[in-house]
PDB file of C-alpha atoms and ligand atoms in Angstrom:
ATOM      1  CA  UNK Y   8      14.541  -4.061  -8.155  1.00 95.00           C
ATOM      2  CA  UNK Y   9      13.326  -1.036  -6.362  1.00 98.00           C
ATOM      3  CA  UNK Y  10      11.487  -0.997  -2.579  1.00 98.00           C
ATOM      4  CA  UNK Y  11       8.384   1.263  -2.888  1.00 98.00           C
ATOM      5  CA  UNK Y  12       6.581   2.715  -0.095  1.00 98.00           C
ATOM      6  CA  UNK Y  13       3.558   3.769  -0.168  1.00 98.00           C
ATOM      7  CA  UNK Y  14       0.870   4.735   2.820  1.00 97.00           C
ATOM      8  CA  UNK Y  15      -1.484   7.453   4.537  1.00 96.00           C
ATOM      9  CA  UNK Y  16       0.376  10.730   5.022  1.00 93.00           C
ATOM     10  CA  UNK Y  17       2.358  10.748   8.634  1.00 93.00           C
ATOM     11  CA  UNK Y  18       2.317   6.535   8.091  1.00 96.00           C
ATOM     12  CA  UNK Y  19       6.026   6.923   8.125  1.00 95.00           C
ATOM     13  CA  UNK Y  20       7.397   6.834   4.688  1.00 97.00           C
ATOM     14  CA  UNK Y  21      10.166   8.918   5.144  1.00 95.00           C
ATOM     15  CA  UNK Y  22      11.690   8.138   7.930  1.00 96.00           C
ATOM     16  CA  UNK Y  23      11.129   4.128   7.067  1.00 98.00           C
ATOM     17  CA  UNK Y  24      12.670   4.553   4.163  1.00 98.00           C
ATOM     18  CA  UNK Y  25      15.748   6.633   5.495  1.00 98.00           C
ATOM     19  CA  UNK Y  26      16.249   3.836   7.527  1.00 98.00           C
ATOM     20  CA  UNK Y  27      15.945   1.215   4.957  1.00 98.00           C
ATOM     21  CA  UNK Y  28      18.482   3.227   2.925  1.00 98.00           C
ATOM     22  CA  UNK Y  29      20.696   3.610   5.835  1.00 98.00           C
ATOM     23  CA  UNK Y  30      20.550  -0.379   6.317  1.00 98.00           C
ATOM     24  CA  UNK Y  31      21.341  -1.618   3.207  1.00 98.00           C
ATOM     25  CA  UNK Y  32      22.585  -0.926  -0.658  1.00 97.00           C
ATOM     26  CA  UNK Y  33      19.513   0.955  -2.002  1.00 98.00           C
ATOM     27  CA  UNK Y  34      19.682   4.600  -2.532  1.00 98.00           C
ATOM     28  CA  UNK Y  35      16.918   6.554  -1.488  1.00 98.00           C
ATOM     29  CA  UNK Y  36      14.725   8.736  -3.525  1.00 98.00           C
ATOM     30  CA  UNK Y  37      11.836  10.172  -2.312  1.00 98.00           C
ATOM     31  CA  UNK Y  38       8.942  11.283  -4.863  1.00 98.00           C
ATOM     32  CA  UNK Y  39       7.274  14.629  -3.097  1.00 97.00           C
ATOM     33  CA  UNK Y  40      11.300  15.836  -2.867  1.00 98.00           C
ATOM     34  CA  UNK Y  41      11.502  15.304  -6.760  1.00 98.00           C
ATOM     35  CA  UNK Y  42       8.108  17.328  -7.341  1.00 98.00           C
ATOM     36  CA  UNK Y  43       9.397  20.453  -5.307  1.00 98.00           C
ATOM     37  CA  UNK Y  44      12.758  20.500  -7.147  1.00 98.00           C
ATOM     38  CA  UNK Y  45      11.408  20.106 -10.329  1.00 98.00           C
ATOM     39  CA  UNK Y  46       8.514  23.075  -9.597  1.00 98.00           C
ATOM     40  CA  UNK Y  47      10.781  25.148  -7.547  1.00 98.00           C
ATOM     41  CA  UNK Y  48       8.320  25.437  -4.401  1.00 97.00           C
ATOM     42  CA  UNK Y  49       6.959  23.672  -1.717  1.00 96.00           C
ATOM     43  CA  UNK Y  50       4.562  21.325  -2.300  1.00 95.00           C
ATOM     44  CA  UNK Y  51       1.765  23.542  -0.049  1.00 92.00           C
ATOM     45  CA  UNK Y  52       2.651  26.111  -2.375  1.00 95.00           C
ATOM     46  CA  UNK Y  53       1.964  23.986  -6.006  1.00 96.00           C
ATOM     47  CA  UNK Y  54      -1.449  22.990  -4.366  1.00 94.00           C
ATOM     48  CA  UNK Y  55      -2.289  26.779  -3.545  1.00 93.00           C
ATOM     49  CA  UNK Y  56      -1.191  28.339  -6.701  1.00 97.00           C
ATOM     50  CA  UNK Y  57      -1.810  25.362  -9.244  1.00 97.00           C
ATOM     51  CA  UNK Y  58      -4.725  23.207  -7.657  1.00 96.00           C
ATOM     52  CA  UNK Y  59      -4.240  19.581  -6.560  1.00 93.00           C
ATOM     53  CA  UNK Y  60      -5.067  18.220 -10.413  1.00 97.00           C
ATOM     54  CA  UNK Y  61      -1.624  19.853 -11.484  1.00 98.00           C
ATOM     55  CA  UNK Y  62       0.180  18.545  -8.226  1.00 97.00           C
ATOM     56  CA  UNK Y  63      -0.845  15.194  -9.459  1.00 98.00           C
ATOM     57  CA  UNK Y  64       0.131  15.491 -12.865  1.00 98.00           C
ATOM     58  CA  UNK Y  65       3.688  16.595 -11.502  1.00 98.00           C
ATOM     59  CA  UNK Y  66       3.854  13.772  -9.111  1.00 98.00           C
ATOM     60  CA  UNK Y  67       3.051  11.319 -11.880  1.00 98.00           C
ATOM     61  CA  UNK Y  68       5.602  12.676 -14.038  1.00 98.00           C
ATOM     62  CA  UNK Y  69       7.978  11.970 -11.332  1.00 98.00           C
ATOM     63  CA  UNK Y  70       6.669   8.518 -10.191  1.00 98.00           C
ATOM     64  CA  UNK Y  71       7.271   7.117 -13.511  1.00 98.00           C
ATOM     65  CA  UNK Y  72      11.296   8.621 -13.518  1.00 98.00           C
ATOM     66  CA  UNK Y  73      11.681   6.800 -10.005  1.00 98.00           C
ATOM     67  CA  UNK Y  74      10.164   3.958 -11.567  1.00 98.00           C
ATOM     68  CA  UNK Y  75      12.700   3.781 -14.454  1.00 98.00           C
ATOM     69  CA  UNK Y  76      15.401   3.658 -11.788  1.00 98.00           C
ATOM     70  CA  UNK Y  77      16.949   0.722 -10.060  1.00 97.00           C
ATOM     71  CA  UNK Y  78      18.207  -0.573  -6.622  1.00 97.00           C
ATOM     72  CA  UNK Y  79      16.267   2.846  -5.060  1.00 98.00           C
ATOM     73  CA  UNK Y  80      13.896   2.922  -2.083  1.00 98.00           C
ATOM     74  CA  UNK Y  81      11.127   5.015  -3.465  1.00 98.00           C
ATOM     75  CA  UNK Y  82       9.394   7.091  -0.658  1.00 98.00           C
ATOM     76  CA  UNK Y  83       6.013   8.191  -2.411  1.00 98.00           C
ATOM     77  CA  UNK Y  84       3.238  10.970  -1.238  1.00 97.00           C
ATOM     78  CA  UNK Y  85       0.418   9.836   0.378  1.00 96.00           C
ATOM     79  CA  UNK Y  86      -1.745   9.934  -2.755  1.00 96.00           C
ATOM     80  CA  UNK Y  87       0.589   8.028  -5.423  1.00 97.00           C
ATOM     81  CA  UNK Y  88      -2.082   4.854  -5.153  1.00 97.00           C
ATOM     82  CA  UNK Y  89      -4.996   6.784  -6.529  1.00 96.00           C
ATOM     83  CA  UNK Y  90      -3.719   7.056  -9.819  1.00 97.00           C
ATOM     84  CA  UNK Y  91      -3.348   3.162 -11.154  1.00 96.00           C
ATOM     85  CA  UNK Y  92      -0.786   3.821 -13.771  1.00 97.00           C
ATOM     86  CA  UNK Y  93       1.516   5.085 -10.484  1.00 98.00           C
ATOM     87  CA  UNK Y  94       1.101   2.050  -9.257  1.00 97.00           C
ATOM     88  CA  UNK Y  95       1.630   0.091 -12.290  1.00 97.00           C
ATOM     89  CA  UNK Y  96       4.895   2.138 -13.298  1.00 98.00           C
ATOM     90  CA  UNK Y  97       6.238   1.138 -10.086  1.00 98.00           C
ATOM     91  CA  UNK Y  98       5.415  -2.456  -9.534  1.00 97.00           C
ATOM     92  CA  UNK Y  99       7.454  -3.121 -12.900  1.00 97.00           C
ATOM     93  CA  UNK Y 100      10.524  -2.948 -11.278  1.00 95.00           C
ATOM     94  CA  UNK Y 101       9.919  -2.860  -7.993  1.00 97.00           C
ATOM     95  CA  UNK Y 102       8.116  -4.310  -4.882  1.00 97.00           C
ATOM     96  CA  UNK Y 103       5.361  -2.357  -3.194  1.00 98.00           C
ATOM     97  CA  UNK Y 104       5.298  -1.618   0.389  1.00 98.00           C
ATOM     98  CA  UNK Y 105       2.326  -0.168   2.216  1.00 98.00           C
ATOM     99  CA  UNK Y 106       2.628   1.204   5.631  1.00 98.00           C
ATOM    100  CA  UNK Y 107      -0.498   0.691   7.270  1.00 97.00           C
ATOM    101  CA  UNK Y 108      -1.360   2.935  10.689  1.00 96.00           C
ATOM    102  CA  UNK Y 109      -4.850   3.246  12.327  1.00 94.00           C
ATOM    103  CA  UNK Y 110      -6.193   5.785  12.171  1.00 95.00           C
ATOM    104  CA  UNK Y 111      -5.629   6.923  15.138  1.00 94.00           C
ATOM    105  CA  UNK Y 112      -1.683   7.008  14.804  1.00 94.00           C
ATOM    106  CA  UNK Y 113      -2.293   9.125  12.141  1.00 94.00           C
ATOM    107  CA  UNK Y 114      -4.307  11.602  14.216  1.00 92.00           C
ATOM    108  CA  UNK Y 115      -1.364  11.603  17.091  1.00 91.00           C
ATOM    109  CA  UNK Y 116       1.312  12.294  14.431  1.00 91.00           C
ATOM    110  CA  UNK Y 117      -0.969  15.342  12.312  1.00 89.00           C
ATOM    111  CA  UNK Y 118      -1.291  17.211  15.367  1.00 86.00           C
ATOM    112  CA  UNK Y 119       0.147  20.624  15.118  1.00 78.00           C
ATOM    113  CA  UNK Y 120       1.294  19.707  11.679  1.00 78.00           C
ATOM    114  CA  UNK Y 121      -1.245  22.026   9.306  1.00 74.00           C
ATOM    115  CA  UNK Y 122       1.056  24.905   8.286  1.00 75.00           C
ATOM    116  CA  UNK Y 123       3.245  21.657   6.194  1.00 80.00           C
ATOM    117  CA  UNK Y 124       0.484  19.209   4.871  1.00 85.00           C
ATOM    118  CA  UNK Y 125      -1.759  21.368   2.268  1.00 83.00           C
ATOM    119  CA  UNK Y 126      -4.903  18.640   2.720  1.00 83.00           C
ATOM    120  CA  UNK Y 127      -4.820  19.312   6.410  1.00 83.00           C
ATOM    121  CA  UNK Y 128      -4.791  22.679   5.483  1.00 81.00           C
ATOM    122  CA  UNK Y 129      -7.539  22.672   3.374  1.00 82.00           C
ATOM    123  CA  UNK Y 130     -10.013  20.549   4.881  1.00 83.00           C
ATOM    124  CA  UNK Y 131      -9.248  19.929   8.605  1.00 87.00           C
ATOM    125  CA  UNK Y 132      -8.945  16.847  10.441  1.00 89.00           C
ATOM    126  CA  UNK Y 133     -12.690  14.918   9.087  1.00 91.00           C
ATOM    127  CA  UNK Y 134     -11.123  15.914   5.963  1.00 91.00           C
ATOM    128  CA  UNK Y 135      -7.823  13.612   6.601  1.00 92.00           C
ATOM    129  CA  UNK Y 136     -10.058  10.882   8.172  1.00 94.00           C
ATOM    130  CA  UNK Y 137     -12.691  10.852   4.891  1.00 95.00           C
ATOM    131  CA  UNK Y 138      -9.569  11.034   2.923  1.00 93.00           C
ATOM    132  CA  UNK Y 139      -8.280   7.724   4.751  1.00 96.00           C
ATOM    133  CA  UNK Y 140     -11.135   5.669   4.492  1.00 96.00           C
ATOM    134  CA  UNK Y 141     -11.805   6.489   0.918  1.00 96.00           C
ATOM    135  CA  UNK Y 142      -8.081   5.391   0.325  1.00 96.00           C
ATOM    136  CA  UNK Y 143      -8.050   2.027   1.994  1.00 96.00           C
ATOM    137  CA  UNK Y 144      -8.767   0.430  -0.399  1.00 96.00           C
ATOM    138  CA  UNK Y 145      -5.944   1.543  -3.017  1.00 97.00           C
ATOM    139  CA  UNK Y 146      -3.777   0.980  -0.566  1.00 96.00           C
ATOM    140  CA  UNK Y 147      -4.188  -2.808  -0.250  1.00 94.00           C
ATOM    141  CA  UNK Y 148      -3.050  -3.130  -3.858  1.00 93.00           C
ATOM    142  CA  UNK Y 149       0.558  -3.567  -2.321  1.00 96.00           C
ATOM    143  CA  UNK Y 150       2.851  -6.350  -2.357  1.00 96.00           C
ATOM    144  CA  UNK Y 151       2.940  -6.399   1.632  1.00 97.00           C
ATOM    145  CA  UNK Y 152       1.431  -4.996   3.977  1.00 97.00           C
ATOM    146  CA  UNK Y 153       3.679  -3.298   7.290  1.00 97.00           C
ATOM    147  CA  UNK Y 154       1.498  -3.030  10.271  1.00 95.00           C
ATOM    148  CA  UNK Y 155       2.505   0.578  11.606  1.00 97.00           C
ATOM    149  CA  UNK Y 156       1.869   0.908  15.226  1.00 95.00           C
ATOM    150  CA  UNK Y 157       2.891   3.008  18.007  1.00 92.00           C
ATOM    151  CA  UNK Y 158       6.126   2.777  19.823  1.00 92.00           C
ATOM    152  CA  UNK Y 159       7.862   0.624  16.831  1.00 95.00           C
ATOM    153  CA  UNK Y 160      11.217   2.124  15.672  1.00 96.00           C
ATOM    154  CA  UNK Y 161      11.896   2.879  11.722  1.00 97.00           C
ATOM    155  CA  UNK Y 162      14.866   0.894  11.962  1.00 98.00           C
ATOM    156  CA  UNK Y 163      12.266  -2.503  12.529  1.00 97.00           C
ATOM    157  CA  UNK Y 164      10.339  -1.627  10.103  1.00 98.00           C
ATOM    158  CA  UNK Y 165      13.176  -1.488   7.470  1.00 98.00           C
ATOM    159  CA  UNK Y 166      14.182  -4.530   8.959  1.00 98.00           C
ATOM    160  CA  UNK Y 167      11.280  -6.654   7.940  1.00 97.00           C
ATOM    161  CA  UNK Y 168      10.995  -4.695   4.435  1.00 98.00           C
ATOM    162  CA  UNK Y 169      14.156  -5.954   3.699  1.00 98.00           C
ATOM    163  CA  UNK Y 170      13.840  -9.434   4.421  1.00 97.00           C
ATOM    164  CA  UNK Y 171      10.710  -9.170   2.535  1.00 97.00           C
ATOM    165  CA  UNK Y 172      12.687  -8.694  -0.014  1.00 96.00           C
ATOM    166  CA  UNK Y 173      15.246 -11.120   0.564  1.00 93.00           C
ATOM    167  CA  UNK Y 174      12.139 -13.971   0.026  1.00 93.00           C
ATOM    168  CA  UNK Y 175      11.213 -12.161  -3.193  1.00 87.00           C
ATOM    169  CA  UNK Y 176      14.214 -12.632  -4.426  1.00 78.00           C
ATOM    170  CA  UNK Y 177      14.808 -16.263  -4.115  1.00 72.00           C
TER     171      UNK Y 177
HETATM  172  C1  S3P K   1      -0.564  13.904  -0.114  1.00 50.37           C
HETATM  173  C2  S3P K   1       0.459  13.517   0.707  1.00 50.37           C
HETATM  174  C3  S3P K   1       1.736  14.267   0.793  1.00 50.37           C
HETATM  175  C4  S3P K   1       1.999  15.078  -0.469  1.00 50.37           C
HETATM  176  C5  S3P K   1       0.804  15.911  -0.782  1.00 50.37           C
HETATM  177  C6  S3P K   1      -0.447  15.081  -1.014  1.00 50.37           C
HETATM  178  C7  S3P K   1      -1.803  13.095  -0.143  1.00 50.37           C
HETATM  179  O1  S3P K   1       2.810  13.369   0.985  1.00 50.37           O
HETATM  180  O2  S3P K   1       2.307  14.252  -1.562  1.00 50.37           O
HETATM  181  O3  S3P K   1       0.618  16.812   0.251  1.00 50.37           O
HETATM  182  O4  S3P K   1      -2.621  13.238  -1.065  1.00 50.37           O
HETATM  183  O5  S3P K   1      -1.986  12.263   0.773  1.00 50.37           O
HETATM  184  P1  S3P K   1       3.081  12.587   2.385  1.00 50.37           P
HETATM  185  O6  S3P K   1       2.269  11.338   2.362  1.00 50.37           O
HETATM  186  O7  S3P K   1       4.544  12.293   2.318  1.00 50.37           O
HETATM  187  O8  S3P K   1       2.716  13.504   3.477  1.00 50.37           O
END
């Protein structure tokens, strides 16, 4: 079985999932890394030269390898939940996670952080929030739900991920 995160860019994926990896037997993977070795530039790049329709075709592509994998925490891009048959790939072996942050977390953690995250880029900060509430809710078709909030360390996060899991598997 594979963990999955999913959530809002800046919810925390990566480093939740470092720690997860760190913490127990599951390697970790990490879906937006996949897409910029397989295209051979940064993801800010494949949405400037190719569009975002080809970035999600990519990502997709690489979803479903992660998917065919086992015993990996899968760290996925913010936008892996608007395409169902992500989802669906994914939940076949594996048990998805959703980081959940208000919004306003998310607006603490994006500032200053344009030049790296294309969509901020692009369309500013109302951009990011329309984005959010459009997404909510794809994102509550997870398996569990991780209330992000301020202040909490990765490591406690992973923590109750993985004794999620435990209870799954029993
Ligand atoms: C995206 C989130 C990014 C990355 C791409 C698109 C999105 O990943 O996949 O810029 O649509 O929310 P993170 O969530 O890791 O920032």
């Amino acid at each position: 079985m594979n963990i999955v995160l999913t959530g809002f860019m800046a919810s925390g994926k990566t480093e939740v999932s470092k720690a997860v990896a760190s913490m127990s037997k599951y390697k970790l993977i990490d879906t937006d890394d996949m897409i910029v070795e397989k295209e051979g530039m940064s993801i800010n790049e494949i949405f400037e030269r190719h569009g975002e329709e080809y970035f999600r075709r990519t990502e997709h592509e690489c979803v479903c390898r992660a998917a065919a994998m086992d015993n990996m925490v899968i760290a996925t891009g913010g936008g892996v939940v608007l395409n169902k048959s992500n989802i669906d790939a994914l939940r076949k072996n594996g048990m998805i996670f959703n980081l959940a942050p208000d919004f306003e977390v998310i607006e603490e953690r994006l500032a200053g952080a344009a030049a790296t995250r294309p969509l901020l880029r692009k369309g500013g900060l109302e951009d990011v929030r329309r984005r959010f509430n459009d997404r909510l809710p794809f994102y509550k078709d997870c398996d569990y739900s991780v209330h992000v909030i301020k202040g909490r360390t990765p490591q406690s996060y992973a923590m109750e991920i993985l004794a999620e899991m435990e209870k799954a598997r029993v």
